[in-house]
């Protein structure tokens, strides 16, 4: 049961059709560049960005105007390409209609993080090598302006 559930996590490597959705230029360029090196991994990345665009769209739908949303995301390197996940997600959020308030980098304290840590012995684990920071993305659903109310536009 847990294996089936994990296969449905956002970002899982199990590929299933997520529908066509246009992505911002930075995200699409990153996918295209990755595709030159590893077609399967580019499909995984495309799936992740499409699924996250659905998540951000739902957040935008349910939030009140002038309300904030915060997304915390880790860094990612795929086939030696810095995916710049934080910037791609900020672009996706902006395309959906959020104002991007800011993107801040935050260092992770190795002794306090919830990732596997191997104390006292050397490791070549990829997760140990790459999880040293994360990014906090601030989104704001814009307020409804007086003229928009009169025109019936609800963004």
PDB file of C-alpha atoms in Angstrom:
ATOM      1  CA  UNK A   1       0.000   0.000   0.000  1.00  0.00           C
ATOM      2  CA  UNK A   2       2.833   2.405   0.852  1.00  0.00           C
ATOM      3  CA  UNK A   3       4.593   1.647  -2.448  1.00  0.00           C
ATOM      4  CA  UNK A   4       1.454   2.517  -4.397  1.00  0.00           C
ATOM      5  CA  UNK A   5       1.017   5.721  -2.403  1.00  0.00           C
ATOM      6  CA  UNK A   6       4.642   6.757  -2.978  1.00  0.00           C
ATOM      7  CA  UNK A   7       4.225   6.259  -6.713  1.00  0.00           C
ATOM      8  CA  UNK A   8       1.614   9.011  -6.659  1.00  0.00           C
ATOM      9  CA  UNK A   9       3.724  11.588  -4.800  1.00  0.00           C
ATOM     10  CA  UNK A  10       4.477  14.774  -6.684  1.00  0.00           C
ATOM     11  CA  UNK A  11       7.928  14.355  -8.162  1.00  0.00           C
ATOM     12  CA  UNK A  12       7.907  10.555  -8.087  1.00  0.00           C
ATOM     13  CA  UNK A  13       9.712   8.934 -10.964  1.00  0.00           C
ATOM     14  CA  UNK A  14       6.730   6.833 -11.929  1.00  0.00           C
ATOM     15  CA  UNK A  15       5.512   8.395 -15.129  1.00  0.00           C
ATOM     16  CA  UNK A  16       1.832   8.791 -15.784  1.00  0.00           C
ATOM     17  CA  UNK A  17       0.039  11.176 -18.062  1.00  0.00           C
ATOM     18  CA  UNK A  18      -0.516  14.506 -16.351  1.00  0.00           C
ATOM     19  CA  UNK A  19      -1.990  16.380 -19.283  1.00  0.00           C
ATOM     20  CA  UNK A  20      -0.541  19.060 -21.454  1.00  0.00           C
ATOM     21  CA  UNK A  21       0.068  22.376 -19.801  1.00  0.00           C
ATOM     22  CA  UNK A  22       2.211  25.176 -21.139  1.00  0.00           C
ATOM     23  CA  UNK A  23       5.128  25.969 -18.868  1.00  0.00           C
ATOM     24  CA  UNK A  24       7.048  29.227 -18.533  1.00  0.00           C
ATOM     25  CA  UNK A  25      10.150  29.643 -20.665  1.00  0.00           C
ATOM     26  CA  UNK A  26      12.724  28.915 -17.932  1.00  0.00           C
ATOM     27  CA  UNK A  27      11.045  25.634 -16.948  1.00  0.00           C
ATOM     28  CA  UNK A  28      10.584  24.516 -20.549  1.00  0.00           C
ATOM     29  CA  UNK A  29      14.169  25.415 -21.464  1.00  0.00           C
ATOM     30  CA  UNK A  30      15.458  23.402 -18.499  1.00  0.00           C
ATOM     31  CA  UNK A  31      13.336  20.405 -19.538  1.00  0.00           C
ATOM     32  CA  UNK A  32      14.562  20.696 -23.136  1.00  0.00           C
ATOM     33  CA  UNK A  33      18.205  20.905 -22.024  1.00  0.00           C
ATOM     34  CA  UNK A  34      17.792  17.879 -19.764  1.00  0.00           C
ATOM     35  CA  UNK A  35      16.117  15.976 -22.598  1.00  0.00           C
ATOM     36  CA  UNK A  36      19.362  16.197 -24.591  1.00  0.00           C
ATOM     37  CA  UNK A  37      21.116  14.283 -21.797  1.00  0.00           C
ATOM     38  CA  UNK A  38      18.407  11.997 -20.457  1.00  0.00           C
ATOM     39  CA  UNK A  39      14.964  11.727 -22.025  1.00  0.00           C
ATOM     40  CA  UNK A  40      13.433   9.791 -19.126  1.00  0.00           C
ATOM     41  CA  UNK A  41      14.630  12.281 -16.508  1.00  0.00           C
ATOM     42  CA  UNK A  42      13.313  15.176 -18.598  1.00  0.00           C
ATOM     43  CA  UNK A  43       9.914  13.464 -18.606  1.00  0.00           C
ATOM     44  CA  UNK A  44      10.091  13.166 -14.808  1.00  0.00           C
ATOM     45  CA  UNK A  45      10.958  16.867 -14.521  1.00  0.00           C
ATOM     46  CA  UNK A  46       8.165  17.853 -16.904  1.00  0.00           C
ATOM     47  CA  UNK A  47       5.701  15.799 -14.849  1.00  0.00           C
ATOM     48  CA  UNK A  48       6.910  17.506 -11.659  1.00  0.00           C
ATOM     49  CA  UNK A  49       6.478  21.009 -13.076  1.00  0.00           C
ATOM     50  CA  UNK A  50       3.034  20.186 -14.481  1.00  0.00           C
ATOM     51  CA  UNK A  51       1.896  18.687 -11.170  1.00  0.00           C
ATOM     52  CA  UNK A  52       3.264  21.663  -9.233  1.00  0.00           C
ATOM     53  CA  UNK A  53       1.476  24.023 -11.610  1.00  0.00           C
ATOM     54  CA  UNK A  54      -1.758  22.214 -10.737  1.00  0.00           C
ATOM     55  CA  UNK A  55      -0.950  22.575  -7.018  1.00  0.00           C
ATOM     56  CA  UNK A  56      -0.202  26.293  -7.393  1.00  0.00           C
ATOM     57  CA  UNK A  57      -3.336  26.812  -9.476  1.00  0.00           C
ATOM     58  CA  UNK A  58      -5.436  25.201  -6.749  1.00  0.00           C
ATOM     59  CA  UNK A  59      -3.739  27.321  -4.080  1.00  0.00           C
ATOM     60  CA  UNK A  60      -4.525  30.405  -6.148  1.00  0.00           C
ATOM     61  CA  UNK A  61      -8.144  29.299  -6.574  1.00  0.00           C
ATOM     62  CA  UNK A  62      -8.837  28.746  -2.873  1.00  0.00           C
ATOM     63  CA  UNK A  63      -6.963  31.708  -1.423  1.00  0.00           C
ATOM     64  CA  UNK A  64      -8.742  34.945  -0.687  1.00  0.00           C
ATOM     65  CA  UNK A  65      -7.552  37.986  -2.579  1.00  0.00           C
ATOM     66  CA  UNK A  66      -4.663  39.736  -0.827  1.00  0.00           C
ATOM     67  CA  UNK A  67      -3.682  36.457   0.909  1.00  0.00           C
ATOM     68  CA  UNK A  68      -0.213  34.935   0.940  1.00  0.00           C
ATOM     69  CA  UNK A  69       1.088  31.474   0.183  1.00  0.00           C
ATOM     70  CA  UNK A  70       4.551  30.173   0.975  1.00  0.00           C
ATOM     71  CA  UNK A  71       6.232  27.283  -0.806  1.00  0.00           C
ATOM     72  CA  UNK A  72       9.465  25.732   0.419  1.00  0.00           C
ATOM     73  CA  UNK A  73      11.442  23.755  -2.120  1.00  0.00           C
ATOM     74  CA  UNK A  74      14.811  22.069  -2.191  1.00  0.00           C
ATOM     75  CA  UNK A  75      17.449  22.407  -4.838  1.00  0.00           C
ATOM     76  CA  UNK A  76      17.810  19.886  -7.608  1.00  0.00           C
ATOM     77  CA  UNK A  77      20.569  18.852  -9.971  1.00  0.00           C
ATOM     78  CA  UNK A  78      19.707  16.407 -12.719  1.00  0.00           C
ATOM     79  CA  UNK A  79      22.436  15.105 -15.023  1.00  0.00           C
ATOM     80  CA  UNK A  80      24.674  17.992 -13.914  1.00  0.00           C
ATOM     81  CA  UNK A  81      22.019  20.580 -14.766  1.00  0.00           C
ATOM     82  CA  UNK A  82      20.987  22.980 -12.004  1.00  0.00           C
ATOM     83  CA  UNK A  83      17.212  22.822 -12.375  1.00  0.00           C
ATOM     84  CA  UNK A  84      16.695  26.079 -10.446  1.00  0.00           C
ATOM     85  CA  UNK A  85      13.448  24.665  -9.119  1.00  0.00           C
ATOM     86  CA  UNK A  86      12.787  27.753  -7.013  1.00  0.00           C
ATOM     87  CA  UNK A  87      12.931  30.105  -9.992  1.00  0.00           C
ATOM     88  CA  UNK A  88      10.895  27.783 -12.206  1.00  0.00           C
ATOM     89  CA  UNK A  89       8.168  27.482  -9.555  1.00  0.00           C
ATOM     90  CA  UNK A  90       8.176  31.253  -9.044  1.00  0.00           C
ATOM     91  CA  UNK A  91       7.668  31.669 -12.812  1.00  0.00           C
ATOM     92  CA  UNK A  92       4.857  29.091 -12.803  1.00  0.00           C
ATOM     93  CA  UNK A  93       3.154  30.883  -9.896  1.00  0.00           C
ATOM     94  CA  UNK A  94       3.436  34.230 -11.695  1.00  0.00           C
ATOM     95  CA  UNK A  95       1.890  32.702 -14.829  1.00  0.00           C
ATOM     96  CA  UNK A  96      -1.011  31.426 -12.743  1.00  0.00           C
ATOM     97  CA  UNK A  97      -1.695  34.899 -11.382  1.00  0.00           C
ATOM     98  CA  UNK A  98       0.293  35.177  -8.166  1.00  0.00           C
ATOM     99  CA  UNK A  99       2.506  38.132  -7.415  1.00  0.00           C
ATOM    100  CA  UNK A 100       5.905  36.736  -6.466  1.00  0.00           C
ATOM    101  CA  UNK A 101       6.819  38.612  -3.294  1.00  0.00           C
ATOM    102  CA  UNK A 102      10.278  37.104  -3.138  1.00  0.00           C
ATOM    103  CA  UNK A 103      12.492  34.059  -3.252  1.00  0.00           C
ATOM    104  CA  UNK A 104      14.917  33.573  -0.371  1.00  0.00           C
ATOM    105  CA  UNK A 105      17.613  30.984   0.116  1.00  0.00           C
ATOM    106  CA  UNK A 106      17.834  29.362   3.528  1.00  0.00           C
ATOM    107  CA  UNK A 107      20.693  27.185   4.750  1.00  0.00           C
ATOM    108  CA  UNK A 108      19.770  23.846   6.263  1.00  0.00           C
ATOM    109  CA  UNK A 109      21.412  22.900   9.537  1.00  0.00           C
ATOM    110  CA  UNK A 110      22.790  19.412   8.896  1.00  0.00           C
ATOM    111  CA  UNK A 111      22.066  18.398  12.490  1.00  0.00           C
ATOM    112  CA  UNK A 112      18.429  19.530  12.465  1.00  0.00           C
ATOM    113  CA  UNK A 113      17.160  18.516   9.039  1.00  0.00           C
ATOM    114  CA  UNK A 114      14.731  15.692   8.465  1.00  0.00           C
ATOM    115  CA  UNK A 115      16.849  14.009   5.820  1.00  0.00           C
ATOM    116  CA  UNK A 116      18.943  10.894   6.411  1.00  0.00           C
ATOM    117  CA  UNK A 117      22.252  11.844   7.981  1.00  0.00           C
ATOM    118  CA  UNK A 118      25.217   9.591   8.486  1.00  0.00           C
ATOM    119  CA  UNK A 119      27.185  10.942  11.404  1.00  0.00           C
ATOM    120  CA  UNK A 120      30.766   9.892  11.938  1.00  0.00           C
ATOM    121  CA  UNK A 121      31.324   8.145   8.617  1.00  0.00           C
ATOM    122  CA  UNK A 122      32.100   9.332   5.152  1.00  0.00           C
ATOM    123  CA  UNK A 123      29.336   8.945   2.604  1.00  0.00           C
ATOM    124  CA  UNK A 124      29.022   9.449  -1.094  1.00  0.00           C
ATOM    125  CA  UNK A 125      25.244   9.568  -0.869  1.00  0.00           C
ATOM    126  CA  UNK A 126      23.828  12.047  -3.378  1.00  0.00           C
ATOM    127  CA  UNK A 127      21.323  13.317  -0.838  1.00  0.00           C
ATOM    128  CA  UNK A 128      24.126  14.081   1.614  1.00  0.00           C
ATOM    129  CA  UNK A 129      25.966  16.013  -1.076  1.00  0.00           C
ATOM    130  CA  UNK A 130      23.107  18.165  -2.261  1.00  0.00           C
ATOM    131  CA  UNK A 131      20.761  18.991   0.605  1.00  0.00           C
ATOM    132  CA  UNK A 132      22.480  21.988   2.133  1.00  0.00           C
ATOM    133  CA  UNK A 133      19.907  24.650   1.430  1.00  0.00           C
ATOM    134  CA  UNK A 134      16.323  25.263   0.457  1.00  0.00           C
ATOM    135  CA  UNK A 135      14.353  28.117  -1.030  1.00  0.00           C
ATOM    136  CA  UNK A 136      11.320  29.888   0.379  1.00  0.00           C
ATOM    137  CA  UNK A 137       9.017  31.359  -2.275  1.00  0.00           C
ATOM    138  CA  UNK A 138       6.511  33.999  -1.213  1.00  0.00           C
ATOM    139  CA  UNK A 139       3.356  34.350  -3.311  1.00  0.00           C
ATOM    140  CA  UNK A 140       0.531  36.847  -2.951  1.00  0.00           C
ATOM    141  CA  UNK A 141      -2.866  36.561  -4.571  1.00  0.00           C
ATOM    142  CA  UNK A 142      -3.432  40.132  -5.730  1.00  0.00           C
ATOM    143  CA  UNK A 143      -6.226  42.159  -4.152  1.00  0.00           C
ATOM    144  CA  UNK A 144      -9.380  42.889  -6.095  1.00  0.00           C
ATOM    145  CA  UNK A 145      -9.209  46.511  -7.072  1.00  0.00           C
ATOM    146  CA  UNK A 146     -12.268  48.723  -6.890  1.00  0.00           C
ATOM    147  CA  UNK A 147     -12.550  49.029 -10.683  1.00  0.00           C
ATOM    148  CA  UNK A 148     -12.286  45.248 -11.084  1.00  0.00           C
ATOM    149  CA  UNK A 149     -15.229  44.804  -8.717  1.00  0.00           C
ATOM    150  CA  UNK A 150     -17.329  47.174 -10.768  1.00  0.00           C
ATOM    151  CA  UNK A 151     -16.382  45.450 -14.014  1.00  0.00           C
ATOM    152  CA  UNK A 152     -17.080  42.020 -12.605  1.00  0.00           C
ATOM    153  CA  UNK A 153     -13.480  40.851 -12.996  1.00  0.00           C
ATOM    154  CA  UNK A 154     -12.397  38.549 -10.185  1.00  0.00           C
ATOM    155  CA  UNK A 155      -8.956  37.520 -11.448  1.00  0.00           C
TER     156      UNK A 155
END
